[in-house]
CSV table of C-alpha atoms in Angstrom, one decimal:
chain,number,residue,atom,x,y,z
A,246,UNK,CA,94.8,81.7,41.1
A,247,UNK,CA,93.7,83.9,44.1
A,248,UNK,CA,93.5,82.7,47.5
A,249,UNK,CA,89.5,82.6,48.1
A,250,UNK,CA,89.6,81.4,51.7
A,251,UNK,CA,91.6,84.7,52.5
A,252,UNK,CA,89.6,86.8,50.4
A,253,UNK,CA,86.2,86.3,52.4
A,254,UNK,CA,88.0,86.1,55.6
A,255,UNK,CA,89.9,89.5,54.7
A,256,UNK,CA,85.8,90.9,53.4
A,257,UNK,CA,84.4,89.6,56.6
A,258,UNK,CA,86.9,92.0,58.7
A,259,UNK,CA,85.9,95.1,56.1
A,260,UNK,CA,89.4,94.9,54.2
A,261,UNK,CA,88.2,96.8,51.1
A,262,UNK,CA,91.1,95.7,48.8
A,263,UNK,CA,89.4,91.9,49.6
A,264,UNK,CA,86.1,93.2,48.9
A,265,UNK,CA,87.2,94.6,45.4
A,266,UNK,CA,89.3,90.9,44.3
A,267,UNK,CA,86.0,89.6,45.0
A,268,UNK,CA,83.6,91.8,43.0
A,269,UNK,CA,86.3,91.1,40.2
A,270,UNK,CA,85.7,88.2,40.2
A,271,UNK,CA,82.7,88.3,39.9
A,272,UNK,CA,82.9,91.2,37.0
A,273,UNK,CA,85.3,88.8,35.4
A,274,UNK,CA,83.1,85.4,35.7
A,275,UNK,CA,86.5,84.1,37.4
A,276,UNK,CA,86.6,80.1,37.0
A,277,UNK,CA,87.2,80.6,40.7
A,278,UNK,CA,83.6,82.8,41.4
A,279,UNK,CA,81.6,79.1,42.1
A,280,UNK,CA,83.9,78.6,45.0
A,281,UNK,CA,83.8,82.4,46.2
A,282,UNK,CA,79.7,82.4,46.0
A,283,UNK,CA,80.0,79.0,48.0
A,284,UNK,CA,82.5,80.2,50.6
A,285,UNK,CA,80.1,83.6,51.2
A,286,UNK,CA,77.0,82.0,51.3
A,287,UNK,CA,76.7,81.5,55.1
A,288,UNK,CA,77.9,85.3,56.0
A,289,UNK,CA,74.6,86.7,53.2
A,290,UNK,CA,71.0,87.5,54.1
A,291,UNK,CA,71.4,90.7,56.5
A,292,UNK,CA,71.8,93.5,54.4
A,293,UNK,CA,69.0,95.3,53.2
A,294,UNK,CA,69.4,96.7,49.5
A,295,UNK,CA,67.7,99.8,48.6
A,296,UNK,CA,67.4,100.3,44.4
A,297,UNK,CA,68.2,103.9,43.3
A,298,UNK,CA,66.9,104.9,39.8
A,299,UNK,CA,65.9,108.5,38.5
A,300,UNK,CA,66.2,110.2,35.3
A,301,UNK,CA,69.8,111.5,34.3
A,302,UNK,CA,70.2,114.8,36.5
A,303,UNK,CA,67.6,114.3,39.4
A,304,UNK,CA,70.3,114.0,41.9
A,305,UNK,CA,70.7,110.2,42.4
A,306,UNK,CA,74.7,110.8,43.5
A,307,UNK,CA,73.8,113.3,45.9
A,308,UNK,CA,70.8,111.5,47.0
A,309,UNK,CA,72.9,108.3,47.7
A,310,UNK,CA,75.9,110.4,48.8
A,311,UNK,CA,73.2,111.7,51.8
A,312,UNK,CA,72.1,108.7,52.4
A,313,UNK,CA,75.1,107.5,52.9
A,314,UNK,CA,75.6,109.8,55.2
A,315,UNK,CA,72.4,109.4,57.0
A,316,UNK,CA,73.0,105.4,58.0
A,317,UNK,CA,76.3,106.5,59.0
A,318,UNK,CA,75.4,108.6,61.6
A,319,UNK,CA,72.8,106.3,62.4
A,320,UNK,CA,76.2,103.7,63.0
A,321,UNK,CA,75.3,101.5,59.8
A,322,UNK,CA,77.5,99.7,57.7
A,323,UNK,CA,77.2,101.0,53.8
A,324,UNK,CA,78.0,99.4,50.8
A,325,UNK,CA,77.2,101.6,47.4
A,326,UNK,CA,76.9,99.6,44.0
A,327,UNK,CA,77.0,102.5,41.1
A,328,UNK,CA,75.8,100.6,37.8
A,329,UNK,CA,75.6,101.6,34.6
A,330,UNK,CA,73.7,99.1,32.8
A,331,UNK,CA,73.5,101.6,29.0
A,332,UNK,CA,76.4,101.8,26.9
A,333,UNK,CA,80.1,100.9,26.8
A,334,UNK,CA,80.4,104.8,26.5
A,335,UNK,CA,79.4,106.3,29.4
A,336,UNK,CA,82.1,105.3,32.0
A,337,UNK,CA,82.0,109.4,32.4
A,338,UNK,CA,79.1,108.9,34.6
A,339,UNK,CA,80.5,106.2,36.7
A,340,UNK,CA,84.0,108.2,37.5
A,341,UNK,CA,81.3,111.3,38.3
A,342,UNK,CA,79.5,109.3,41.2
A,343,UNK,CA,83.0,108.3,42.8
A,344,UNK,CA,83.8,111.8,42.8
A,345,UNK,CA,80.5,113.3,44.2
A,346,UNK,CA,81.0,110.4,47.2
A,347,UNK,CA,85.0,111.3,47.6
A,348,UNK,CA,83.8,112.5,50.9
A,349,UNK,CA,83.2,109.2,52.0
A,350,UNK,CA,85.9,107.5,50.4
A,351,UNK,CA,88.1,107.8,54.0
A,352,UNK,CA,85.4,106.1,56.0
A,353,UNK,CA,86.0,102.6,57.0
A,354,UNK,CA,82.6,101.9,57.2
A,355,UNK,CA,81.9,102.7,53.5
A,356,UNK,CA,82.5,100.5,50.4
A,357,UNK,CA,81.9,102.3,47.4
A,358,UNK,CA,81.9,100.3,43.8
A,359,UNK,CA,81.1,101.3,40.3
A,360,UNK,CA,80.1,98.6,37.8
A,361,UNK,CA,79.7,98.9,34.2
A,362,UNK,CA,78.3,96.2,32.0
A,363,UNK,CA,80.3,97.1,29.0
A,364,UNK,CA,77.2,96.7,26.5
A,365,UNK,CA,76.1,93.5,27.7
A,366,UNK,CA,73.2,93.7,29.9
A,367,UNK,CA,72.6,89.8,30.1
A,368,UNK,CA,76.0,89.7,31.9
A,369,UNK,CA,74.7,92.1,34.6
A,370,UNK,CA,71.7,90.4,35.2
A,371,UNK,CA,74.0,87.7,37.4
A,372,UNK,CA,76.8,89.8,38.0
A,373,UNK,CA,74.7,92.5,39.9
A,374,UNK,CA,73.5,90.2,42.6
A,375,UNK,CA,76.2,88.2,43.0
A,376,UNK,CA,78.2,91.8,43.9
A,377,UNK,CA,75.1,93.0,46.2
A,378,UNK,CA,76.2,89.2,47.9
A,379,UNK,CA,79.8,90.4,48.0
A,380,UNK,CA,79.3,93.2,50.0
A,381,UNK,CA,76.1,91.4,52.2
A,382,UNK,CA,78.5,89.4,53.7
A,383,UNK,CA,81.2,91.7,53.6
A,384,UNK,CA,79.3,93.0,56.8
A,385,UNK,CA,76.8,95.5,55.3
A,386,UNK,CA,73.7,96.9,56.7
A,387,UNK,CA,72.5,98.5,54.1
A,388,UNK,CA,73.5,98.2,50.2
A,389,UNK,CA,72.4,101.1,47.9
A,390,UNK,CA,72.9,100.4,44.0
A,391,UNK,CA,72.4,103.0,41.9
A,392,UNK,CA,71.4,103.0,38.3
A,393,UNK,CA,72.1,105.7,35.8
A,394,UNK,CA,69.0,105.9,34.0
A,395,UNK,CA,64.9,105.2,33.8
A,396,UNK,CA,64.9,102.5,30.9
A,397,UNK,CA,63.6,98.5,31.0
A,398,UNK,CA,67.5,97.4,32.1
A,399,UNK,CA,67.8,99.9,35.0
A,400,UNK,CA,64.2,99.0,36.5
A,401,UNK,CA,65.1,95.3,36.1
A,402,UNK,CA,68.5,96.3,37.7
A,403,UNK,CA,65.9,98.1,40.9
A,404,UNK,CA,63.7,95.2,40.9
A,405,UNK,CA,66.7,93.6,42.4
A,406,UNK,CA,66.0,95.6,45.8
A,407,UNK,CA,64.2,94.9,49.0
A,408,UNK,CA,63.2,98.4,48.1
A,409,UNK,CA,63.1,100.2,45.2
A,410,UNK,CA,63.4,104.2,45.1
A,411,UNK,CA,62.3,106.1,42.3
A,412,UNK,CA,63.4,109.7,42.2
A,413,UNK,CA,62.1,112.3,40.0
A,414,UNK,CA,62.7,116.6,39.9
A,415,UNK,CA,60.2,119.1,39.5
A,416,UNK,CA,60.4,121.2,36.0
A,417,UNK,CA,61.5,117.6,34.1
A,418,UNK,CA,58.5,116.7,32.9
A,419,UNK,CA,59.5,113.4,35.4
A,420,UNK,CA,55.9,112.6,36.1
A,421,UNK,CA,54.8,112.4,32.6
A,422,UNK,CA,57.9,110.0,32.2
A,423,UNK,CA,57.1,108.1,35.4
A,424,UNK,CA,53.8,107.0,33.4
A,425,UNK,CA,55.9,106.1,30.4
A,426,UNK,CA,58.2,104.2,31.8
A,427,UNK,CA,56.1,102.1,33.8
A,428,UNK,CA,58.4,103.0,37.1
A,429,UNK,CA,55.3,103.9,39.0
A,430,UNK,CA,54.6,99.7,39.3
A,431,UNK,CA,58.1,99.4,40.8
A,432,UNK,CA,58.7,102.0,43.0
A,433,UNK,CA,58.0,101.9,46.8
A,434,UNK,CA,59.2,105.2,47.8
A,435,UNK,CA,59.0,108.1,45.5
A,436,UNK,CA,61.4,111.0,46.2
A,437,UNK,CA,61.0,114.5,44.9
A,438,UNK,CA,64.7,115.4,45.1
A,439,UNK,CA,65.4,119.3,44.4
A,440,UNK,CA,62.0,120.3,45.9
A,441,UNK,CA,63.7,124.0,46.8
A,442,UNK,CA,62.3,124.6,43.1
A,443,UNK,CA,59.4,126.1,41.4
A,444,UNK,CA,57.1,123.4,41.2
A,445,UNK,CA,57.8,120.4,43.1
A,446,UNK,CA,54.3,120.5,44.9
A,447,UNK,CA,52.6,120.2,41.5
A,448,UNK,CA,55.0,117.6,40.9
A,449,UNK,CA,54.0,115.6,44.5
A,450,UNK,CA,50.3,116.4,43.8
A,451,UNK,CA,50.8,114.9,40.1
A,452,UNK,CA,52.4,111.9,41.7
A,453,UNK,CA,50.0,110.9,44.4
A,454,UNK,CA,47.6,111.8,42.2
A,455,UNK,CA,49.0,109.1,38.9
A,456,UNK,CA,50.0,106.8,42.3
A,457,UNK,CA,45.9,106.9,43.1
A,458,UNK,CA,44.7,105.8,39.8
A,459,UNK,CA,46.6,102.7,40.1
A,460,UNK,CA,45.5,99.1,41.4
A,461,UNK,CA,43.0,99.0,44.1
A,462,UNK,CA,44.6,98.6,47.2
A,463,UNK,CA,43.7,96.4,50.3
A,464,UNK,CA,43.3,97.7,53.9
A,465,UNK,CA,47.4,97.1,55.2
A,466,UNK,CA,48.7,97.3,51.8
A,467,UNK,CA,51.4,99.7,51.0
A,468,UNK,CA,51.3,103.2,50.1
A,469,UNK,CA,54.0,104.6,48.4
A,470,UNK,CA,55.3,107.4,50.0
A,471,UNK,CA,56.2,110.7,48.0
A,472,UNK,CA,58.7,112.6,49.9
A,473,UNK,CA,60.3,115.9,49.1
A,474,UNK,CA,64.4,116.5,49.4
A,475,UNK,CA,66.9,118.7,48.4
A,476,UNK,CA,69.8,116.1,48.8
A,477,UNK,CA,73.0,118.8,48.2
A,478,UNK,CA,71.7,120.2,51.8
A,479,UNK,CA,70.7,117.1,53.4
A,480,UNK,CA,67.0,118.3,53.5
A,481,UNK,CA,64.3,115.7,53.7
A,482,UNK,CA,66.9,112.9,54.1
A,483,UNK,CA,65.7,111.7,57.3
A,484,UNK,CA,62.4,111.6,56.1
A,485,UNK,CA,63.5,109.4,53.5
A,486,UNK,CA,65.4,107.1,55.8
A,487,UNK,CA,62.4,107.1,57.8
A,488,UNK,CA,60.0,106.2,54.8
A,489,UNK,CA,62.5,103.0,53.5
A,490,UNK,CA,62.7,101.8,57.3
A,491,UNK,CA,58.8,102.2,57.5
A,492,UNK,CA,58.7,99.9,53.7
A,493,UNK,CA,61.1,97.3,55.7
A,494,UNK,CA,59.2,97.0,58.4
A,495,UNK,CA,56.1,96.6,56.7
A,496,UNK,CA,57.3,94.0,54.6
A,497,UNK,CA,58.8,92.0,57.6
A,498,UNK,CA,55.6,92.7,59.5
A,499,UNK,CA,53.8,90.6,56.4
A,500,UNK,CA,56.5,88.5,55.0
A,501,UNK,CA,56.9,90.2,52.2
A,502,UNK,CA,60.7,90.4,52.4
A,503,UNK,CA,61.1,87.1,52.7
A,504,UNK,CA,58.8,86.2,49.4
A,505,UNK,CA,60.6,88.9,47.7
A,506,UNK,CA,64.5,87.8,48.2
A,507,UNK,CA,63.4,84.0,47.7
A,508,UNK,CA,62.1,85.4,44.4
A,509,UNK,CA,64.9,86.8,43.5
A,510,UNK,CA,66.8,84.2,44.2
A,511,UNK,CA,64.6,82.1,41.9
A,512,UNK,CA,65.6,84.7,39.3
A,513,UNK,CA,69.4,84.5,40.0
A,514,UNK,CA,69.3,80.7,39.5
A,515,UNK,CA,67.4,80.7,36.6
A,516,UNK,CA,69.8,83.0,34.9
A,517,UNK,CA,72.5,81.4,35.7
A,518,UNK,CA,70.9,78.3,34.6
A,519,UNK,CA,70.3,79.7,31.1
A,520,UNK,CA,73.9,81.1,30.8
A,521,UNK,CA,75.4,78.2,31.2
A,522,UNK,CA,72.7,76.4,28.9
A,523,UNK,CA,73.5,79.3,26.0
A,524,UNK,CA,77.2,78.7,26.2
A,525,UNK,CA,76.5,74.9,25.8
A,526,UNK,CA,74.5,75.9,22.7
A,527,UNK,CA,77.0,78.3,21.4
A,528,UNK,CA,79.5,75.5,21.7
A,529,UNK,CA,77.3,73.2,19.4
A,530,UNK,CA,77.9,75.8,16.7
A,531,UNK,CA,81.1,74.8,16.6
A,532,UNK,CA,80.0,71.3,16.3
A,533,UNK,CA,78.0,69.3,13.6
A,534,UNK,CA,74.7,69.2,15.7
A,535,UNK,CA,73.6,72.4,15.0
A,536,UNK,CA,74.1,72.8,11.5
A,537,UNK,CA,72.6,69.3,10.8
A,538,UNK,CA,69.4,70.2,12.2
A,539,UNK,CA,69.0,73.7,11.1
A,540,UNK,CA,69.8,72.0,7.2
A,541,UNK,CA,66.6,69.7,8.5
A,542,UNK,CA,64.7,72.3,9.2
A,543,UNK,CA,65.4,73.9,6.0
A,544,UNK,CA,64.8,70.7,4.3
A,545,UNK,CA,61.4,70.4,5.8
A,546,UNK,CA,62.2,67.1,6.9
A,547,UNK,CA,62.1,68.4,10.7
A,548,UNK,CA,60.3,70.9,12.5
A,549,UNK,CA,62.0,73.7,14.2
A,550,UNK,CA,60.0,72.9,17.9
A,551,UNK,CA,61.2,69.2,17.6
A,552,UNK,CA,64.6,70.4,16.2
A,553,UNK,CA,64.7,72.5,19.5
A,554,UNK,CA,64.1,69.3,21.5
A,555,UNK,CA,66.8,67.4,20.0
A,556,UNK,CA,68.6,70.7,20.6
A,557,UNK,CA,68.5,70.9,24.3
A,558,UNK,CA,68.2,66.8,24.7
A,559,UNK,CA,71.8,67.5,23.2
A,560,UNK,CA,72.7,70.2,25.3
A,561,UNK,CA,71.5,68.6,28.7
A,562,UNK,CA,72.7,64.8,28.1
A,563,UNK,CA,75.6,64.0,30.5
């Protein structure tokens, strides 16, 4: 048993070793993580999380690295969340981000993390959050979390931002793949990163132009930005921090923030909700309930929709 009181109190004064006990347990679903989420609770709701995703070798490491770099100077707190949300197997990755940010990794005002779902993405879904929590009340102005990939779990894992950045390269054929991928409905700053290449204007001019053709917009709504970088020389950087504190703004302006964490936090329940309902169910496989009702079904004595009823009547009595 860890001591949770002096955990948080130890976060709250930027001890990183309490900031890492924390995010295991929340890695771990420690029996103790209730009483952790309660105790941080109060400190949460200042940071503002910025989502990172970009096809494998667009620069999203240097990118964040730079960014890092960028709210530094600008005397902000930083927290970094590196999650790989693909495959047990590519831990590679993960170890390669901690070494492209080593040069932060003597800052006190850094906290980098890496978090790997080992092959189970339904266990991210709650444990990503929870760890953006961690390091909110840990005293972090900004959180960045970084995906390794473009697929369904990494732009659910994005969706979990105030604002989401997609980044894309010239030459990768990134724009045809934005399409694909259906990243050009999440994204709210688009980022052109190695834009010292042949191509990356045809690649902003594809962009706006794929960004143009979507939903009609209304007079104040927002515009995604495209903005051009070349992150391994710090180029276009400030742009970019300009263009995510131009998003936040906007979305304070309108209340958009506000509806957007209060969704998420809807989200976060509701998965944790159905976790705890699942493992209620699983443990009624061990049990007579179950079995009974599925030999009813099979029977055709019973229904499976009524059998479901009886199923979660049984799972939520008591």
């Amino acid at each position: 048993m860890v001591d949770v009181a002096a955990l948080v109190a130890g976060a709250r004064e930027g001890a990183p070793r309490a900031v890492a006990r924390l995010i295991s347990l929340v890695e771990g679903a420690s029996p103790q993580l209730r009483e952790a989420m309660a105790a941080i609770a109060p400190y949460c709701g200042n940071a503002y999380v910025v989502g990172l995703t970009g096809s494998p070798g667009v620069g999203k490491s240097t990118t964040t690295s730079a960014l890092v770099s960028a709210f530094r100077a600008q005397g902000r707190r930083v927290g970094v969340l590196a999650v790989d949300p693909s495959s047990p197997f590519s831990g590679g990755a993960l170890l390669g981000d901690r070494v492209r940010m080593g040069e932060h990794a003597s800052d006190p005002g850094v906290y980098i993390r890496s978090m790997a779902t080992r092959g189970h993405l339904g266990g991210l879904a709650w444990a990503a959050p929870q760890a953006i929590r961690v390091l909110d009340a840990a005293g972090c102005d900004v959180v960045l979390v970084e995906t390794v990939g473009v697929g369904q779990s990494e732009v659910e894992i994005a969706a979990q931002a105030d604002t989401s950045v997609v980044l894309l390269a010239p030459g990768m054929g990134d724009g045809i793949q934005a399409a694909k991928a259906g990243i050009l409905e999440i994204g709210d700053v688009y980022v052109v990163n190695k834009a010292d290449r042949d191509g990356a204007d045809a690649t902003v001019r594809e962009l706006n132009h794929m960004l143009g053709l979507g939903e009609a917009r209304q007079p104040g709504d927002w515009r995604p930005p495209v903005v051009k970088t070349v992150a391994a020389r710090s180029e276009g950087v400030e742009e970019m921090v300009a263009a995510l504190d131009k998003h936040r703004g906007w979305m304070e302006e309108r209340g958009v923030l506000a509806e957007r964490r209060a969704a998420r936090a809807a989200k976060e329940i509701e998965t944790i909700a159905v976790t705890a309902l699942r493992r209620r169910i699983g443990e009624l496989r061990g049990g007579k309930r179950l079995d009974a009702l599925a030999a009813r079904v099979v029977g055709g004595s019973l229904d499976p929709y009524t059998a479901a009823d009886e199923l979660v009547e049984g799972v939520t009595e008591g």
